[in-house]
Amino acid sequence: MKSRVLVITSGKGGVGKTTTTANLGTALAMMGKKVVLIDTDIGLRNLDVVMGLENRIVFDIVDALNGHCKLKQALIKDKRFDGLYLLPAAQTKEKTAITPHQMKNLTGQLRDDFDFIIVDCPAGIEQGFRNAIAGADDAVVVATPEVSSVRDADRIIGLLEASGLENCRLIVNRLRSKMVKRGDMMDIGDIIDILSIELLGVVPEDESIVVSTNRGEPAVLEKSSTAGGAYRRIARRIMGEEVPMYSGDEPENIVDKFKKILKLAK
Amino acid sequence: MALLDILSRFFSKDSTSSKDIARERLRFVLVHDRASVSPEFINSLKEDLIKVIKEYMDIDEEGLIVELENEENSIALVANIPVTGFRRAANG
Ligand SMILES: Nc1ncnc2c1ncn2[C@@H]1O[C@H](COP(=O)(O)OP(=O)(O)OP(=O)(O)O)[C@@H](O)[C@H]1O
Ligand SMILES: [Mg+2]
């Protein structure tokens, strides 16, 4: 299988890039793929805690790029899956500590050993963004159903296209189907219509994301997590499978409901 | 839709749902973003306009003005194109 470099980006901060990176990476590893996650948010390292790997960090991406250690030494092996690795961001350095040219070399090197290289992009459109997209084949744009987020997504899509990254797909995160139903949140059709971009998936607003982030266990590991299920389906789409879209109004089936009640009672 | 929502919508004076407002505001702001992000956009539109119009009439290319104008709820493409002469062939 030819390896793919995927950048997860958004423009606007806090819309779910890191959550998406952790969950898609873990879901692809669950499917037996070799995956490395790269945190390029220099100075605001987060992917390590979302993955629950913060205690294992010795070296970071800047150390590896500046030759303070070998690339292999900076890669942290996941606790759960053999084929899953994390290259953490540096916490104390500047965004300008790495260059797009270095990033391109780095992802190029990793292609030899991994099926998927997933790059978690920082918010904004400055150097951190340019670093993150430098070596990417595909882009996944994350947006929430809000005016400011969709607006920033539009800007990012323009910048991605201008830099030759034409293969962009959209994940709509934190969709609240109840609000959509009562007409107080833009629906998927509205957003796709406005951005004219291919939809990769829809992730509902879900408390299990918070719980799983607390634990450092991505939600895809939790069978009963609705958001986790959405991310598992997106991972299958990335693998080229045709998987029906979450429409936002999936009725909760009786079994799930029952399980939830039992869980609460525990 | 919950009964309460229906009632509150019924009694509130603005019946447009907030998602429709969001969508229209987004459309509006994006037309601007997209046009202003690339100054080449208006220029290349200008060049194409000149090319097409020149087939039908003579125009003053220097005096040609093409702009996006804001109105209350809409955006208009306004072009002011001084005509200096018509081609005879265009009428035939
Ligand atoms: N589907 C969801 N349901 C509930 N909470 C969510 C969901 N997705 C993300 N969150 C929460 O939103 C917050 C921001 O998410 P995350 O850190 O992934 O965003 P980000 O885009 O990486 O932010 P930044 O731009 O700061 O890097 C987190 O607290 C996360 O738990
Ligand atoms: Mg992040």
Short mmCIF file of C-alpha atoms and ligand atoms in Angstrom, two decimals:
data_model
loop_
_atom_site.label_atom_id
_atom_site.label_comp_id
_atom_site.label_asym_id
_atom_site.label_seq_id
_atom_site.Cartn_x
_atom_site.Cartn_y
_atom_site.Cartn_z
CA MET A 1 0.00 0.00 0.00
CA LYS A 2 1.24 3.45 -0.93
CA SER A 3 1.58 5.67 2.14
CA ARG A 4 -0.55 8.80 2.52
CA VAL A 5 0.24 12.01 4.36
CA LEU A 6 -2.96 13.54 5.71
CA VAL A 7 -3.07 16.99 7.28
CA ILE A 8 -5.90 17.80 9.70
CA THR A 9 -6.55 21.54 9.63
CA SER A 10 -9.25 24.16 10.28
CA GLY A 11 -8.10 27.76 10.49
CA LYS A 12 -10.22 28.43 13.55
CA GLY A 13 -8.94 27.12 16.88
CA GLY A 14 -10.64 24.64 19.15
CA VAL A 15 -12.91 23.00 16.57
CA GLY A 16 -11.54 19.48 17.00
CA LYS A 17 -8.35 19.00 14.97
CA THR A 18 -6.46 17.24 17.73
CA THR A 19 -9.47 15.12 18.68
CA THR A 20 -9.87 14.15 15.03
CA THR A 21 -6.18 13.32 14.61
CA ALA A 22 -6.14 11.09 17.68
CA ASN A 23 -9.35 9.26 16.79
CA LEU A 24 -8.67 8.73 13.10
CA GLY A 25 -5.12 7.59 13.84
CA THR A 26 -6.31 5.14 16.46
CA ALA A 27 -9.15 3.88 14.25
CA LEU A 28 -6.76 3.25 11.34
CA ALA A 29 -4.38 1.42 13.71
CA MET A 30 -7.32 -0.69 14.90
CA MET A 31 -7.77 -1.68 11.27
CA GLY A 32 -4.19 -2.96 11.26
CA LYS A 33 -2.53 -0.02 9.53
CA LYS A 34 0.83 1.42 10.48
CA VAL A 35 0.18 4.99 11.55
CA VAL A 36 2.25 7.88 12.86
CA LEU A 37 0.66 11.03 14.29
CA ILE A 38 2.66 14.25 14.11
CA ASP A 39 1.84 17.13 16.46
CA THR A 40 2.97 20.34 14.73
CA ASP A 41 1.44 22.68 17.29
CA ILE A 42 4.82 23.84 18.59
CA GLY A 43 4.51 25.50 21.99
CA LEU A 44 0.99 24.17 22.57
CA ARG A 45 1.54 20.43 22.65
CA ASN A 46 -1.76 18.55 23.12
CA LEU A 47 -1.93 15.42 21.04
CA ASP A 48 0.20 13.56 23.61
CA VAL A 49 -2.37 14.05 26.39
CA VAL A 50 -5.33 13.23 24.14
CA MET A 51 -3.52 9.98 23.27
CA GLY A 52 -2.54 9.38 26.91
CA LEU A 53 1.16 9.24 26.04
CA GLU A 54 2.40 12.36 27.83
CA ASN A 55 4.53 10.42 30.32
CA ARG A 56 6.61 8.76 27.67
CA ILE A 57 8.03 11.81 25.93
CA VAL A 58 11.78 12.18 25.93
CA PHE A 59 12.51 13.85 22.60
CA ASP A 60 10.27 15.90 20.32
CA ILE A 61 9.93 16.90 16.68
CA VAL A 62 12.37 19.81 17.00
CA ASP A 63 15.00 17.55 18.58
CA ALA A 64 14.59 15.12 15.70
CA LEU A 65 14.79 17.83 13.04
CA ASN A 66 17.79 19.55 14.58
CA GLY A 67 19.71 16.33 14.95
CA HIS A 68 19.61 16.20 18.78
CA CYS A 69 18.29 12.67 18.43
CA LYS A 70 17.48 10.16 15.74
CA LEU A 71 13.97 10.33 14.27
CA LYS A 72 13.24 6.83 15.59
CA GLN A 73 14.14 7.93 19.13
CA ALA A 74 11.56 10.71 19.05
CA LEU A 75 8.74 8.40 17.96
CA ILE A 76 6.60 7.27 20.89
CA LYS A 77 4.96 3.89 20.62
CA ASP A 78 1.28 3.74 21.52
CA LYS A 79 0.22 1.71 24.59
CA ARG A 80 -2.55 -0.11 22.75
CA PHE A 81 -1.51 -0.73 19.16
CA ASP A 82 1.77 -1.99 17.79
CA GLY A 83 1.51 -0.05 14.57
CA LEU A 84 0.69 3.33 16.14
CA TYR A 85 3.27 6.03 16.94
CA LEU A 86 3.30 9.68 17.99
CA LEU A 87 5.86 12.33 17.13
CA PRO A 88 5.22 14.99 19.80
CA ALA A 89 5.51 18.76 19.34
CA ALA A 90 8.12 20.74 21.22
CA GLN A 91 6.63 22.59 24.15
CA THR A 92 9.25 25.25 24.80
CA LYS A 93 10.26 26.37 21.33
CA GLU A 94 8.88 28.80 18.74
CA LYS A 95 6.69 27.91 15.77
CA THR A 96 9.54 29.10 13.59
CA ALA A 97 11.84 26.39 15.01
CA ILE A 98 10.93 24.24 12.01
CA THR A 99 10.49 25.04 8.32
CA PRO A 100 8.17 23.70 5.61
CA HIS A 101 11.21 22.27 3.86
CA GLN A 102 12.15 20.24 6.96
CA MET A 103 8.59 19.01 7.33
CA LYS A 104 8.55 17.80 3.76
CA ASN A 105 11.74 15.84 4.35
CA LEU A 106 10.40 14.44 7.61
CA THR A 107 7.14 13.13 6.15
CA GLY A 108 9.10 11.81 3.20
CA GLN A 109 11.30 9.78 5.54
CA LEU A 110 8.31 8.43 7.47
CA ARG A 111 6.67 7.20 4.27
CA ASP A 112 9.08 4.29 4.23
CA ASP A 113 7.73 2.88 7.49
CA PHE A 114 4.07 3.93 7.70
CA ASP A 115 0.81 3.57 5.77
CA PHE A 116 -0.59 6.79 7.19
CA ILE A 117 1.17 9.90 8.41
CA ILE A 118 -1.40 12.16 10.06
CA VAL A 119 -0.37 15.74 10.76
CA ASP A 120 -2.22 17.72 13.47
CA CYS A 121 -2.09 21.34 12.34
CA PRO A 122 -2.10 24.32 14.75
CA ALA A 123 -4.84 26.97 14.46
CA GLY A 124 -4.15 29.97 12.25
CA ILE A 125 -2.71 30.49 8.80
CA GLU A 126 0.87 31.39 9.61
CA GLN A 127 4.07 29.40 9.64
CA GLY A 128 2.64 26.56 11.75
CA PHE A 129 0.00 26.01 9.09
CA ARG A 130 2.54 26.17 6.27
CA ASN A 131 4.73 23.66 8.09
CA ALA A 132 1.85 21.26 8.63
CA ILE A 133 0.69 21.20 5.03
CA ALA A 134 4.16 21.10 3.50
CA GLY A 135 4.44 17.37 2.90
CA ALA A 136 0.74 16.47 2.71
CA ASP A 137 -1.03 14.53 -0.04
CA ASP A 138 -4.54 15.08 1.30
CA ALA A 139 -6.17 17.59 3.61
CA VAL A 140 -9.01 17.07 6.05
CA VAL A 141 -10.67 20.34 7.01
CA VAL A 142 -12.53 20.28 10.33
CA ALA A 143 -15.35 22.77 10.95
CA THR A 144 -18.17 23.14 13.44
CA PRO A 145 -21.63 24.26 12.23
CA GLU A 146 -21.05 27.89 13.12
CA VAL A 147 -20.61 30.98 10.97
CA SER A 148 -17.07 31.78 12.14
CA SER A 149 -15.82 28.23 11.80
CA VAL A 150 -17.26 27.72 8.30
CA ARG A 151 -15.90 31.08 7.24
CA ASP A 152 -12.40 30.13 8.39
CA ALA A 153 -12.75 26.75 6.70
CA ASP A 154 -13.48 28.56 3.43
CA ARG A 155 -10.31 30.58 3.80
CA ILE A 156 -8.28 27.47 4.57
CA ILE A 157 -9.68 25.61 1.57
CA GLY A 158 -8.63 28.57 -0.59
CA LEU A 159 -5.11 28.49 0.86
CA LEU A 160 -4.85 24.70 0.45
CA GLU A 161 -5.89 24.94 -3.18
CA ALA A 162 -3.49 27.81 -3.80
CA SER A 163 -0.66 25.68 -2.46
CA GLY A 164 -1.55 22.82 -4.78
CA LEU A 165 -3.38 20.63 -2.26
CA GLU A 166 -6.53 19.98 -4.23
CA ASN A 167 -7.60 16.87 -2.42
CA CYS A 168 -9.54 18.44 0.49
CA ARG A 169 -12.41 16.84 2.35
CA LEU A 170 -14.55 18.17 5.18
CA ILE A 171 -15.43 16.81 8.60
CA VAL A 172 -18.28 18.61 10.34
CA ASN A 173 -17.69 18.22 14.08
CA ARG A 174 -19.94 18.84 17.08
CA LEU A 175 -23.19 18.64 15.16
CA ARG A 176 -26.18 18.82 17.49
CA SER A 177 -29.06 17.11 15.79
CA LYS A 178 -31.64 18.55 18.17
CA MET A 179 -30.58 22.07 17.34
CA VAL A 180 -30.57 21.27 13.63
CA LYS A 181 -34.09 19.89 13.92
CA ARG A 182 -35.45 22.98 15.53
CA GLY A 183 -33.73 25.18 12.95
CA ASP A 184 -31.11 26.65 15.23
CA MET A 185 -28.04 25.10 13.69
CA MET A 186 -26.90 24.93 10.09
CA ASP A 187 -27.28 21.44 8.67
CA ILE A 188 -24.79 19.48 6.61
CA GLY A 189 -26.49 20.43 3.35
CA ASP A 190 -26.13 24.13 4.11
CA ILE A 191 -22.44 23.79 4.91
CA ILE A 192 -21.52 21.60 1.93
CA ASP A 193 -23.51 23.88 -0.34
CA ILE A 194 -21.63 26.94 0.84
CA LEU A 195 -18.15 25.44 0.86
CA SER A 196 -18.62 23.19 -2.18
CA ILE A 197 -16.26 20.56 -0.84
CA GLU A 198 -16.53 16.79 -0.52
CA LEU A 199 -17.94 15.63 2.82
CA LEU A 200 -15.77 13.04 4.58
CA GLY A 201 -17.91 12.68 7.67
CA VAL A 202 -20.03 14.13 10.44
CA VAL A 203 -19.20 13.81 14.13
CA PRO A 204 -21.92 14.63 16.66
CA GLU A 205 -21.44 16.69 19.78
CA ASP A 206 -20.81 13.99 22.35
CA GLU A 207 -19.88 13.98 26.02
CA SER A 208 -17.90 10.79 25.48
CA ILE A 209 -15.24 12.94 23.75
CA VAL A 210 -14.68 14.80 27.00
CA VAL A 211 -14.63 11.58 29.02
CA SER A 212 -12.19 9.92 26.64
CA THR A 213 -9.95 12.99 26.63
CA ASN A 214 -9.96 12.94 30.44
CA ARG A 215 -8.76 9.36 30.32
CA GLY A 216 -6.31 9.71 27.45
CA GLU A 217 -8.17 6.96 25.58
CA PRO A 218 -9.50 8.08 22.16
CA ALA A 219 -13.28 7.63 21.84
CA VAL A 220 -12.96 5.15 18.96
CA LEU A 221 -11.82 2.59 21.54
CA GLU A 222 -15.17 2.86 23.29
CA LYS A 223 -17.74 0.74 21.46
CA SER A 224 -20.73 2.63 22.78
CA SER A 225 -19.41 6.10 21.96
CA THR A 226 -21.47 7.79 19.24
CA ALA A 227 -18.66 10.15 18.25
CA GLY A 228 -16.25 7.20 18.35
CA GLY A 229 -18.51 5.32 15.95
CA ALA A 230 -18.57 8.33 13.63
CA TYR A 231 -14.75 8.45 13.62
CA ARG A 232 -14.53 4.70 12.96
CA ARG A 233 -16.76 5.16 9.92
CA ILE A 234 -14.65 8.07 8.70
CA ALA A 235 -11.53 5.89 8.99
CA ARG A 236 -13.21 3.28 6.78
CA ARG A 237 -14.02 5.99 4.24
CA ILE A 238 -10.37 7.05 4.27
CA MET A 239 -9.56 3.42 3.43
CA GLY A 240 -11.82 3.76 0.41
CA GLU A 241 -14.86 1.92 1.73
CA GLU A 242 -18.31 3.29 1.03
CA VAL A 243 -19.95 3.91 4.38
CA PRO A 244 -23.33 5.63 4.82
CA MET A 245 -23.17 9.12 6.34
CA TYR A 246 -24.34 9.86 9.84
CA SER A 247 -27.32 12.05 9.09
CA GLY A 248 -27.48 13.67 12.49
CA ASP A 249 -30.80 12.13 13.37
CA GLU A 250 -29.92 8.51 13.82
CA PRO A 251 -32.40 7.23 16.35
CA GLU A 252 -30.66 5.69 19.29
CA ASN A 253 -31.49 2.02 19.22
CA ILE A 254 -33.05 0.35 22.22
CA VAL A 255 -29.98 -1.74 23.02
CA ASP A 256 -27.70 1.31 23.18
CA LYS A 257 -30.19 3.16 25.30
CA PHE A 258 -30.42 0.23 27.67
CA LYS A 259 -26.64 -0.06 27.88
CA LYS A 260 -26.39 3.61 28.75
CA ILE A 261 -28.95 3.26 31.52
CA LEU A 262 -27.09 0.26 32.93
CA LYS A 263 -23.85 2.20 32.81
CA LEU A 264 -25.38 5.10 34.67
CA ALA A 265 -26.70 2.76 37.31
CA LYS A 266 -23.28 1.23 37.92
CA MET B 1 -39.85 19.77 17.47
CA ALA B 2 -40.76 20.16 21.09
CA LEU B 3 -44.04 21.84 21.89
CA LEU B 4 -42.26 24.59 23.74
CA ASP B 5 -40.14 25.39 20.70
CA ILE B 6 -43.17 25.59 18.48
CA LEU B 7 -44.95 27.86 20.92
CA SER B 8 -41.99 30.13 21.43
CA ARG B 9 -41.44 30.41 17.69
CA PHE B 10 -45.14 31.14 17.23
CA PHE B 11 -45.14 33.97 19.70
CA SER B 12 -41.77 35.48 18.92
CA LYS B 13 -41.79 38.21 16.32
CA ASP B 14 -38.97 36.95 14.17
CA SER B 15 -40.03 33.69 12.64
CA THR B 16 -36.84 33.17 10.65
CA SER B 17 -34.91 30.37 12.28
CA SER B 18 -31.42 31.27 13.39
CA LYS B 19 -29.91 28.74 11.01
CA ASP B 20 -31.34 30.64 8.03
CA ILE B 21 -29.86 33.81 9.38
CA ALA B 22 -26.50 32.08 9.87
CA ARG B 23 -26.57 30.72 6.33
CA GLU B 24 -27.37 34.07 4.74
CA ARG B 25 -24.76 35.90 6.77
CA LEU B 26 -22.19 33.31 5.78
CA ARG B 27 -23.00 33.57 2.09
CA PHE B 28 -22.65 37.30 2.30
CA VAL B 29 -19.39 37.35 4.18
CA LEU B 30 -17.86 34.69 1.90
CA VAL B 31 -18.57 36.61 -1.29
CA HIS B 32 -16.51 39.37 0.23
CA ASP B 33 -13.80 37.17 1.63
CA ARG B 34 -13.37 35.36 -1.63
CA ALA B 35 -13.27 38.52 -3.72
CA SER B 36 -10.99 40.48 -1.44
CA VAL B 37 -8.65 37.62 -0.68
CA SER B 38 -7.53 37.58 -4.29
CA PRO B 39 -7.19 41.00 -5.91
CA GLU B 40 -6.53 39.05 -9.10
CA PHE B 41 -10.16 37.97 -9.03
CA ILE B 42 -11.56 41.34 -10.07
CA ASN B 43 -8.69 41.95 -12.47
CA SER B 44 -9.14 38.71 -14.32
CA LEU B 45 -12.90 39.28 -14.44
CA LYS B 46 -12.17 42.71 -15.93
CA GLU B 47 -9.91 41.25 -18.60
CA ASP B 48 -12.47 38.64 -19.56
CA LEU B 49 -15.23 41.25 -19.72
CA ILE B 50 -13.14 43.43 -22.01
CA LYS B 51 -12.43 40.48 -24.28
CA VAL B 52 -16.11 39.61 -24.68
CA ILE B 53 -17.46 43.14 -25.01
CA LYS B 54 -14.81 44.12 -27.58
CA GLU B 55 -16.34 41.62 -29.96
CA TYR B 56 -19.47 43.75 -30.04
CA MET B 57 -18.38 47.34 -29.48
CA ASP B 58 -15.43 49.64 -28.92
CA ILE B 59 -14.91 50.54 -25.30
CA ASP B 60 -12.62 52.75 -23.29
CA GLU B 61 -10.57 50.13 -21.48
CA GLU B 62 -8.90 52.68 -19.23
CA GLY B 63 -12.20 54.11 -18.03
CA LEU B 64 -13.74 50.73 -17.26
CA ILE B 65 -14.79 50.22 -13.65
CA VAL B 66 -15.80 46.87 -12.15
CA GLU B 67 -16.68 46.62 -8.47
CA LEU B 68 -18.59 44.57 -5.95
CA GLU B 69 -21.01 46.81 -4.09
CA ASN B 70 -22.65 46.16 -0.77
CA GLU B 71 -26.31 46.68 -0.39
CA GLU B 72 -28.41 45.99 2.66
CA ASN B 73 -28.91 42.27 2.06
CA SER B 74 -27.18 41.65 -1.20
CA ILE B 75 -24.05 42.19 -3.17
CA ALA B 76 -24.09 43.63 -6.67
CA LEU B 77 -21.49 43.43 -9.37
CA VAL B 78 -21.43 46.94 -10.79
CA ALA B 79 -19.68 47.63 -14.07
CA ASN B 80 -19.36 50.99 -15.71
CA ILE B 81 -18.06 50.62 -19.23
CA PRO B 82 -17.69 53.71 -21.45
CA VAL B 83 -18.61 52.83 -25.04
CA THR B 84 -16.67 54.67 -27.73
CA GLY B 85 -18.28 53.12 -30.79
CA PHE B 86 -20.23 50.21 -32.21
CA ARG B 87 -19.04 47.72 -34.73
CA ARG B 88 -21.06 47.74 -37.92
CA ALA B 89 -20.84 43.96 -38.18
CA ALA B 90 -22.50 43.49 -34.82
CA ASN B 91 -25.72 44.94 -36.18
CA GLY B 92 -25.75 42.90 -39.32
N1 LIG C 1 -17.53 16.00 18.98
C1 LIG C 1 -17.22 16.62 20.15
N2 LIG C 1 -18.08 16.58 21.19
C2 LIG C 1 -17.76 17.19 22.36
N3 LIG C 1 -16.61 17.85 22.59
C3 LIG C 1 -15.71 17.93 21.59
C4 LIG C 1 -15.97 17.32 20.32
N4 LIG C 1 -14.89 17.55 19.53
C5 LIG C 1 -14.02 18.27 20.27
N5 LIG C 1 -14.50 18.50 21.50
C6 LIG C 1 -13.83 19.25 22.58
O1 LIG C 1 -13.49 20.53 22.08
C7 LIG C 1 -12.25 20.96 22.60
C8 LIG C 1 -11.30 21.34 21.47
O2 LIG C 1 -10.96 20.18 20.74
P1 LIG C 1 -9.52 19.99 20.11
O3 LIG C 1 -8.46 20.24 21.10
O4 LIG C 1 -9.52 18.70 19.40
O5 LIG C 1 -9.54 21.20 19.07
P2 LIG C 1 -8.33 21.74 18.20
O6 LIG C 1 -8.93 22.18 16.89
O7 LIG C 1 -7.22 20.78 18.14
O8 LIG C 1 -7.89 23.02 19.05
P3 LIG C 1 -6.58 23.92 18.81
O9 LIG C 1 -6.92 24.83 17.66
O10 LIG C 1 -6.44 24.67 20.09
O11 LIG C 1 -5.44 23.00 18.51
C9 LIG C 1 -11.72 19.83 23.46
O12 LIG C 1 -11.99 20.12 24.79
C10 LIG C 1 -12.51 18.62 23.00
O13 LIG C 1 -12.70 17.69 24.02
MG MG C 2 -5.13 21.05 18.61
#
